Amino acid sequence: MKLSTSRLVILLLSCLIFGFGIMKGQTAEASITASGSTYTVTSGDDLFNLLTNNKNYWSSQNVPPTDLTIKVANTITLPGYDVSLYSGLTNVKVDFQQHQFYAGSYVASRVLIPRTSSAQLTVANVNNTSNATTNQVTGAPNSAGTGTTTAYLSTYYGMLFSSDFGLSAGTTSCAAQVTYDNVVYNMPNNLVYNQPLCTYFVPIDFTGKNKIVTAVSGQQVGEIANLKVSSGTTEIIGGDGSSGLAGGMFYPYYNNLNQADFPIDVAKGATLTLTNKDARAPMFAFIGIANSVTINNQGTLNLKATSAQTTLFGSGTKGVTLNASAQANTNISTAGAAFSNDMGTTKFIGNFADQSRTVLSSATSVFKNSSAWKNNSSLNVTAGAKIAAYSGGTQTGGLTDSSSHYIPVTFNGGAWLKAF
């Protein structure tokens, strides 16, 4: 039978809708819209769905793009439970577009990264800022985006991404990475469970302009496996002058368990500024007894501790190596000893390249020890490097708390030295 043009069109539309289904399933969630590899969400539930597939958005017919961008269109509340990252995701950027997010639970609301994952994840353009003195927020959007609820300002297990934490996982390296790009997390008052950097064994990186501020919370600012700044300027401030950070400003957790080296890397042209305002807790503290730290500075590194009762690296620090490359600027300023055997640092090696600029300043002494610094400790200064050192204690000027507690200095590549 010959069909009319109008009946043929109706028949074809019926086949598309009922016979073949909706292509790629992109209208399965009304609040998820897709344009190429960019997906836009308006609720925390839908964000979790894309990241974890907990509501089966992705399928064999609807495979996520290799490079997935998720844009958050408005302020959202993350669901109050933990979920695991979908194994089909490889390279994901979550762009909050300068919006704030709340947590449905202060002890959950996170996407767990398995230790077997190699996903490259980016959290971008967050603007979590509040001067509130209490953690709860009334009138926050609920996770479904359909009404309001009571949520939380701060997050305990990191900003959106964390890891499947456990003792066995803690001793396993991970090929995944979380990058923070243009993130503002400014919570300067005493909010409980306030720990924005918490990826445990998953490495992290910073790009763009980042500022993270937390005060006393009974927690660390972060439990992390490294600090890396690839570009831009990153500033992290912890504490409020009292003694409330739990053990240290940072716990290098993965390194605590397997005694691995903790790396701090600042790329050429990048800046990292760390300020510890806690009254007693050091900037970094290890649980282990033989952990080492390696600082590779090619850009600008500023380390500052404001209390005379603390130091930069606390208990469990076997040794600290500072490598300052050509053109690198390193500024270390402390009220107490910057590096102290009393706090666990038993070895310090400084390598200062030609054209590097380093300032070591302490209101008491840069280096404090019960005797001369041994265990192959040394300051290796290449001709052309500039170093300024000041100790404001009884041994004014110089480096150490006592003339008998010397640290060896070796000059390389010339018979002259410029001091300033």
Short mmCIF file of C-alpha atoms in Angstrom, two decimals:
data_model
loop_
_atom_site.label_atom_id
_atom_site.label_comp_id
_atom_site.label_asym_id
_atom_site.label_seq_id
_atom_site.Cartn_x
_atom_site.Cartn_y
_atom_site.Cartn_z
CA MET A 1 0.00 0.00 0.00
CA LYS A 2 1.40 3.39 -0.89
CA LEU A 3 1.78 5.73 2.09
CA SER A 4 1.14 9.44 1.94
CA THR A 5 4.01 11.76 2.80
CA SER A 6 2.38 12.83 6.09
CA ARG A 7 1.73 9.22 7.20
CA LEU A 8 5.32 8.26 6.33
CA VAL A 9 6.71 11.06 8.50
CA ILE A 10 4.49 10.00 11.44
CA LEU A 11 5.59 6.38 11.04
CA LEU A 12 9.28 7.31 11.01
CA LEU A 13 8.91 9.46 14.14
CA SER A 14 7.14 6.58 15.90
CA CYS A 15 10.01 4.25 15.08
CA LEU A 16 12.57 6.72 16.41
CA ILE A 17 10.70 7.19 19.65
CA PHE A 18 9.39 3.69 20.38
CA GLY A 19 11.59 1.41 18.31
CA PHE A 20 15.03 2.91 18.73
CA GLY A 21 14.73 4.92 21.97
CA ILE A 22 16.13 8.35 22.77
CA MET A 23 19.57 8.72 21.20
CA LYS A 24 22.45 8.67 23.71
CA GLY A 25 19.96 8.90 26.62
CA GLN A 26 20.77 12.59 27.05
CA THR A 27 17.25 13.49 28.17
CA ALA A 28 17.13 10.74 30.81
CA GLU A 29 17.69 13.44 33.46
CA ALA A 30 15.79 16.63 32.84
CA SER A 31 18.34 18.79 34.67
CA ILE A 32 21.34 17.40 32.77
CA THR A 33 21.89 19.01 29.41
CA ALA A 34 24.59 17.98 26.97
CA SER A 35 26.38 19.88 24.23
CA GLY A 36 29.18 17.86 22.73
CA SER A 37 31.51 16.86 25.57
CA THR A 38 30.16 19.55 27.93
CA TYR A 39 27.38 18.62 30.34
CA THR A 40 25.56 21.15 32.53
CA VAL A 41 23.90 20.28 35.84
CA THR A 42 21.72 22.21 38.26
CA SER A 43 21.74 19.86 41.26
CA GLY A 44 24.13 17.87 43.41
CA ASP A 45 22.29 14.65 42.59
CA ASP A 46 22.92 15.10 38.88
CA LEU A 47 26.57 15.99 39.45
CA PHE A 48 27.03 12.76 41.43
CA ASN A 49 25.15 10.85 38.73
CA LEU A 50 27.59 11.98 36.04
CA LEU A 51 30.64 11.33 38.22
CA THR A 52 29.56 7.99 39.66
CA ASN A 53 26.76 6.69 37.44
CA ASN A 54 24.77 5.92 40.57
CA LYS A 55 21.54 6.38 38.60
CA ASN A 56 22.78 4.72 35.42
CA TYR A 57 23.11 7.80 33.26
CA TRP A 58 26.01 6.25 31.35
CA SER A 59 25.61 2.99 29.44
CA SER A 60 27.12 1.03 26.57
CA GLN A 61 24.93 3.13 24.28
CA ASN A 62 25.80 6.35 26.09
CA VAL A 63 29.53 6.28 26.78
CA PRO A 64 31.04 9.34 28.51
CA PRO A 65 33.43 11.40 26.36
CA THR A 66 37.15 10.96 26.90
CA ASP A 67 37.44 14.61 27.94
CA LEU A 68 34.34 15.42 29.93
CA THR A 69 33.50 18.91 31.19
CA ILE A 70 30.73 19.28 33.75
CA LYS A 71 29.47 22.81 34.34
CA VAL A 72 27.56 23.60 37.51
CA ALA A 73 24.94 26.21 36.66
CA ASN A 74 24.09 27.41 40.19
CA THR A 75 24.78 26.87 43.89
CA ILE A 76 24.27 23.21 44.78
CA THR A 77 24.35 20.87 47.77
CA LEU A 78 26.30 17.65 47.41
CA PRO A 79 24.34 14.53 48.47
CA GLY A 80 24.92 13.39 52.04
CA TYR A 81 26.59 10.08 51.19
CA ASP A 82 29.77 8.68 49.66
CA VAL A 83 29.95 7.30 46.14
CA SER A 84 32.75 5.87 43.99
CA LEU A 85 34.09 7.40 40.80
CA TYR A 86 32.70 5.76 37.67
CA SER A 87 35.36 3.58 36.07
CA GLY A 88 34.46 4.83 32.58
CA LEU A 89 35.73 8.35 33.32
CA THR A 90 39.28 9.25 32.26
CA ASN A 91 39.65 13.05 32.11
CA VAL A 92 37.03 15.15 33.91
CA LYS A 93 36.78 18.86 34.68
CA VAL A 94 34.07 20.02 37.09
CA ASP A 95 33.63 23.76 36.55
CA PHE A 96 31.61 25.39 39.33
CA GLN A 97 31.60 28.68 37.39
CA GLN A 98 32.24 30.71 40.60
CA HIS A 99 29.30 29.12 42.42
CA GLN A 100 29.43 27.77 45.96
CA PHE A 101 28.67 24.21 47.00
CA TYR A 102 27.40 22.92 50.34
CA ALA A 103 27.75 19.47 51.86
CA GLY A 104 24.71 17.35 52.70
CA SER A 105 26.82 15.60 55.32
CA TYR A 106 29.96 16.93 56.98
CA VAL A 107 31.36 13.39 57.24
CA ALA A 108 30.48 12.24 53.72
CA SER A 109 29.41 14.06 50.52
CA ARG A 110 32.43 12.93 48.53
CA VAL A 111 33.33 11.03 45.38
CA LEU A 112 35.82 8.30 46.24
CA ILE A 113 38.72 7.68 43.87
CA PRO A 114 39.76 4.00 43.84
CA ARG A 115 43.46 3.35 44.32
CA THR A 116 43.45 1.54 40.94
CA SER A 117 42.17 4.62 39.11
CA SER A 118 44.23 6.67 36.66
CA ALA A 119 41.56 9.35 36.12
CA GLN A 120 42.72 12.94 35.79
CA LEU A 121 40.23 15.13 37.67
CA THR A 122 39.96 18.92 37.89
CA VAL A 123 37.93 21.02 40.33
CA ALA A 124 37.66 24.51 38.86
CA ASN A 125 36.26 27.95 39.68
CA VAL A 126 34.93 27.17 43.16
CA ASN A 127 33.88 30.12 45.31
CA ASN A 128 33.23 28.73 48.78
CA THR A 129 33.46 31.82 50.96
CA SER A 130 31.83 32.52 54.32
CA ASN A 131 32.49 34.49 57.50
CA ALA A 132 29.95 32.39 59.42
CA THR A 133 30.87 31.07 62.86
CA THR A 134 28.56 28.04 62.70
CA ASN A 135 28.76 25.26 60.17
CA GLN A 136 25.09 24.73 59.38
CA VAL A 137 23.32 26.61 56.59
CA THR A 138 19.55 26.85 56.54
CA GLY A 139 17.76 27.43 53.28
CA ALA A 140 20.41 25.73 51.18
CA PRO A 141 19.20 24.01 48.01
CA ASN A 142 18.52 20.33 48.54
CA SER A 143 20.62 17.82 46.61
CA ALA A 144 17.80 17.23 44.11
CA GLY A 145 17.51 20.94 43.36
CA THR A 146 13.78 20.88 44.06
CA GLY A 147 13.63 22.76 47.34
CA THR A 148 15.66 23.78 50.37
CA THR A 149 17.32 21.96 53.25
CA THR A 150 19.83 22.40 56.07
CA ALA A 151 23.36 21.74 54.82
CA TYR A 152 26.96 22.40 55.88
CA LEU A 153 29.48 25.03 54.85
CA SER A 154 32.65 23.06 55.36
CA THR A 155 33.73 19.68 54.09
CA TYR A 156 35.60 17.03 56.06
CA TYR A 157 36.95 14.79 53.32
CA GLY A 158 38.08 17.24 50.68
CA MET A 159 36.46 19.35 48.00
CA LEU A 160 34.26 16.93 46.03
CA PHE A 161 36.94 14.27 45.49
CA SER A 162 38.59 12.05 48.09
CA SER A 163 39.81 8.44 48.06
CA ASP A 164 38.73 4.98 49.12
CA PHE A 165 40.72 5.38 52.29
CA GLY A 166 41.94 2.37 54.20
CA LEU A 167 45.16 0.98 55.61
CA SER A 168 45.85 -1.19 52.55
CA ALA A 169 44.98 1.68 50.24
CA GLY A 170 47.18 4.02 52.21
CA THR A 171 50.28 2.08 51.29
CA THR A 172 49.51 2.00 47.56
CA SER A 173 50.57 4.64 45.05
CA CYS A 174 47.91 5.98 42.70
CA ALA A 175 48.08 7.10 39.05
CA ALA A 176 45.05 9.37 39.40
CA GLN A 177 45.39 13.10 40.15
CA VAL A 178 43.16 15.92 41.38
CA THR A 179 43.93 19.41 40.06
CA TYR A 180 42.55 22.53 41.74
CA ASP A 181 42.18 25.39 39.27
CA ASN A 182 41.06 28.87 40.39
CA VAL A 183 39.62 27.62 43.67
CA VAL A 184 38.64 29.89 46.55
CA TYR A 185 37.82 28.11 49.80
CA ASN A 186 37.82 30.86 52.41
CA MET A 187 36.44 29.74 55.79
CA PRO A 188 38.44 31.84 58.30
CA ASN A 189 36.39 31.00 61.40
CA ASN A 190 36.29 27.94 63.64
CA LEU A 191 34.05 25.51 61.76
CA VAL A 192 34.05 21.86 62.77
CA TYR A 193 35.08 19.17 60.29
CA ASN A 194 36.78 21.72 58.09
CA GLN A 195 39.36 19.85 56.02
CA PRO A 196 39.21 20.94 52.36
CA LEU A 197 42.30 19.10 51.05
CA CYS A 198 41.83 15.42 51.75
CA THR A 199 42.82 13.06 48.95
CA TYR A 200 45.01 10.82 51.12
CA PHE A 201 47.18 8.85 48.65
CA VAL A 202 45.88 10.56 45.46
CA PRO A 203 48.36 13.23 44.22
CA ILE A 204 47.19 16.83 43.84
CA ASP A 205 48.19 19.80 41.67
CA PHE A 206 47.33 23.50 41.60
CA THR A 207 46.90 25.72 38.56
CA GLY A 208 45.53 29.24 38.18
CA LYS A 209 44.84 31.38 41.25
CA ASN A 210 43.90 29.50 44.41
CA LYS A 211 43.28 30.61 47.99
CA ILE A 212 42.43 28.19 50.79
CA VAL A 213 41.90 29.51 54.32
CA THR A 214 40.79 27.50 57.35
CA ALA A 215 40.99 28.28 61.06
CA VAL A 216 40.95 25.97 64.06
CA SER A 217 38.70 23.02 63.37
CA GLY A 218 40.24 20.15 65.31
CA GLN A 219 41.36 18.87 61.91
CA GLN A 220 44.23 19.45 59.54
CA VAL A 221 43.89 21.68 56.51
CA GLY A 222 44.62 18.56 54.51
CA GLU A 223 45.69 14.93 54.43
CA ILE A 224 47.61 14.64 51.18
CA ALA A 225 50.46 12.79 49.47
CA ASN A 226 52.19 15.80 47.88
CA LEU A 227 52.03 19.51 47.09
CA LYS A 228 52.50 20.62 43.49
CA VAL A 229 51.95 24.00 41.81
CA SER A 230 52.25 23.80 38.04
CA SER A 231 51.22 27.37 37.28
CA GLY A 232 49.72 30.49 38.80
CA THR A 233 49.57 31.45 42.46
CA THR A 234 48.39 29.27 45.32
CA GLU A 235 48.06 30.46 48.92
CA ILE A 236 47.07 28.18 51.83
CA ILE A 237 46.56 29.49 55.38
CA GLY A 238 45.77 27.36 58.43
CA GLY A 239 45.02 28.22 62.06
CA ASP A 240 43.91 31.33 63.93
CA GLY A 241 46.61 31.84 66.54
CA SER A 242 45.31 29.26 69.01
CA SER A 243 46.20 25.58 69.25
CA GLY A 244 43.51 23.67 67.44
CA LEU A 245 44.89 22.10 64.26
CA ALA A 246 45.04 18.38 64.95
CA GLY A 247 48.71 17.47 65.04
CA GLY A 248 49.76 19.57 62.08
CA MET A 249 48.56 21.86 59.32
CA PHE A 250 49.10 18.99 56.88
CA TYR A 251 49.24 15.25 57.41
CA PRO A 252 51.07 13.59 54.50
CA TYR A 253 48.99 10.49 54.99
CA TYR A 254 50.13 8.12 52.26
CA ASN A 255 53.72 8.90 53.14
CA ASN A 256 53.10 8.31 56.84
CA LEU A 257 52.30 4.67 56.28
CA ASN A 258 54.97 3.61 53.81
CA GLN A 259 57.76 6.08 54.70
CA ALA A 260 57.73 7.43 51.13
CA ASP A 261 59.26 10.75 50.23
CA PHE A 262 56.86 13.70 50.44
CA PRO A 263 57.44 15.99 47.42
CA ILE A 264 56.76 19.74 47.26
CA ASP A 265 57.14 21.01 43.68
CA VAL A 266 56.84 24.60 42.46
CA ALA A 267 57.20 25.10 38.72
CA LYS A 268 59.02 27.96 37.02
CA GLY A 269 56.85 31.08 37.12
CA ALA A 270 54.52 29.60 39.76
CA THR A 271 54.12 30.67 43.40
CA LEU A 272 53.23 28.66 46.49
CA THR A 273 52.64 30.40 49.83
CA LEU A 274 51.98 28.38 52.98
CA THR A 275 51.22 30.13 56.30
CA ASN A 276 50.77 28.26 59.56
CA LYS A 277 49.09 30.36 62.28
CA ASP A 278 48.55 27.56 64.77
CA ALA A 279 50.10 28.07 68.20
CA ARG A 280 51.67 24.61 68.53
CA ALA A 281 51.07 22.34 65.55
CA PRO A 282 53.82 22.29 62.88
CA MET A 283 53.15 22.95 59.23
CA PHE A 284 53.75 19.28 58.34
CA ALA A 285 53.56 16.32 60.71
CA PHE A 286 54.10 12.64 60.02
CA ILE A 287 52.78 9.63 61.87
CA GLY A 288 55.74 7.51 60.77
CA ILE A 289 59.26 7.79 62.16
CA ALA A 290 61.44 8.00 59.06
CA ASN A 291 59.71 10.15 56.46
CA SER A 292 61.69 12.42 54.13
CA VAL A 293 60.67 15.64 52.38
CA THR A 294 62.03 16.90 49.07
CA ILE A 295 61.33 20.48 47.98
CA ASN A 296 61.98 21.30 44.33
CA ASN A 297 61.53 25.03 43.83
CA GLN A 298 61.84 26.50 40.35
CA GLY A 299 59.50 29.43 41.00
CA THR A 300 58.62 31.24 44.24
CA LEU A 301 58.12 29.40 47.52
CA ASN A 302 57.05 31.21 50.70
CA LEU A 303 56.88 29.28 53.99
CA LYS A 304 55.79 31.13 57.12
CA ALA A 305 55.07 29.98 60.69
CA THR A 306 53.89 32.62 63.17
CA SER A 307 54.30 30.84 66.52
CA ALA A 308 57.58 30.41 68.40
CA GLN A 309 56.23 27.09 69.72
CA THR A 310 56.10 25.40 66.33
CA THR A 311 58.23 24.73 63.26
CA LEU A 312 57.83 23.80 59.61
CA PHE A 313 58.35 20.05 59.78
CA GLY A 314 57.34 18.11 62.85
CA SER A 315 57.78 14.66 64.28
CA GLY A 316 58.71 11.80 62.00
CA THR A 317 60.67 13.93 59.54
CA LYS A 318 63.84 12.00 58.80
CA GLY A 319 65.28 14.67 56.54
CA VAL A 320 64.44 17.71 54.45
CA THR A 321 66.06 18.47 51.10
CA LEU A 322 65.57 21.91 49.55
CA ASN A 323 66.58 22.26 45.88
CA ALA A 324 66.48 25.88 44.71
CA SER A 325 66.92 26.12 40.94
CA ALA A 326 68.26 29.08 38.96
CA GLN A 327 65.92 32.11 39.23
CA ALA A 328 64.03 30.47 42.10
CA ASN A 329 62.93 32.62 45.04
CA THR A 330 62.68 30.88 48.42
CA ASN A 331 61.50 32.80 51.49
CA ILE A 332 61.32 31.02 54.84
CA SER A 333 60.15 33.06 57.82
CA THR A 334 59.41 31.61 61.25
CA ALA A 335 58.93 32.85 64.81
CA GLY A 336 60.50 29.69 66.23
CA ALA A 337 63.17 27.51 64.69
CA ALA A 338 62.44 26.74 61.07
CA PHE A 339 64.11 23.34 61.29
CA SER A 340 64.44 21.77 64.71
CA ASN A 341 65.75 18.45 65.92
CA ASP A 342 63.40 18.86 68.88
CA MET A 343 60.50 18.53 66.44
CA GLY A 344 61.95 15.62 64.51
CA THR A 345 64.07 17.03 61.67
CA THR A 346 67.34 15.13 61.89
CA LYS A 347 68.88 16.10 58.54
CA PHE A 348 68.77 19.12 56.25
CA ILE A 349 70.30 19.41 52.78
CA GLY A 350 70.09 22.69 50.89
CA ASN A 351 71.17 22.94 47.24
CA PHE A 352 71.21 26.54 46.00
CA ALA A 353 71.87 27.00 42.28
CA ASP A 354 73.48 29.95 40.51
CA GLN A 355 71.04 32.91 40.32
CA SER A 356 68.75 31.47 43.00
CA ARG A 357 67.65 33.81 45.80
CA THR A 358 66.97 32.47 49.29
CA VAL A 359 66.00 34.20 52.55
CA LEU A 360 66.13 32.18 55.80
CA SER A 361 64.78 34.20 58.71
CA SER A 362 63.74 33.30 62.24
CA ALA A 363 62.96 35.30 65.38
CA THR A 364 64.90 32.65 67.30
CA SER A 365 67.07 30.53 64.97
CA VAL A 366 66.72 29.01 61.53
CA PHE A 367 68.34 25.75 62.65
CA LYS A 368 68.07 24.36 66.16
CA ASN A 369 69.77 21.18 67.31
CA SER A 370 71.27 19.61 70.41
CA SER A 371 74.63 19.38 68.65
CA ALA A 372 76.23 19.93 65.25
CA TRP A 373 74.05 18.94 62.29
CA LYS A 374 75.29 15.59 61.05
CA ASN A 375 73.78 12.75 59.00
CA ASN A 376 75.24 14.35 55.85
CA SER A 377 73.51 17.66 56.50
CA SER A 378 74.90 20.54 54.42
CA LEU A 379 74.21 23.80 52.64
CA ASN A 380 75.63 23.57 49.11
CA VAL A 381 75.96 27.04 47.59
CA THR A 382 76.87 27.49 43.93
CA ALA A 383 78.70 30.68 42.97
CA GLY A 384 76.14 33.28 41.94
CA ALA A 385 73.52 32.13 44.44
CA LYS A 386 72.26 34.74 46.89
CA ILE A 387 71.41 33.79 50.46
CA ALA A 388 70.31 35.99 53.34
CA ALA A 389 70.11 34.42 56.80
CA TYR A 390 68.99 35.92 60.09
CA SER A 391 68.51 34.40 63.54
CA GLY A 392 67.07 36.76 66.11
CA GLY A 393 67.81 34.76 69.25
CA THR A 394 70.89 34.85 71.47
CA GLN A 395 73.04 34.09 68.41
CA THR A 396 71.94 37.14 66.43
CA GLY A 397 72.65 36.72 62.74
CA GLY A 398 73.74 33.50 61.12
CA LEU A 399 71.81 30.26 61.02
CA THR A 400 71.91 28.25 64.22
CA ASP A 401 70.92 28.53 67.87
CA SER A 402 74.51 27.96 69.01
CA SER A 403 77.95 28.27 67.46
CA SER A 404 78.62 24.64 68.39
CA HIS A 405 75.46 23.51 66.58
CA TYR A 406 76.88 24.38 63.20
CA ILE A 407 75.60 23.11 59.86
CA PRO A 408 78.28 22.53 57.17
CA VAL A 409 78.36 25.00 54.26
CA THR A 410 80.04 24.10 50.97
CA PHE A 411 80.76 26.67 48.25
CA ASN A 412 80.86 25.34 44.71
CA GLY A 413 82.11 26.81 41.45
CA GLY A 414 84.11 29.78 42.65
CA ALA A 415 86.20 31.35 45.39
CA TRP A 416 83.84 34.24 46.12
CA LEU A 417 80.59 34.74 47.90
CA LYS A 418 78.10 37.59 47.81
CA ALA A 419 76.05 38.10 50.94
CA PHE A 420 73.22 40.54 51.47
#
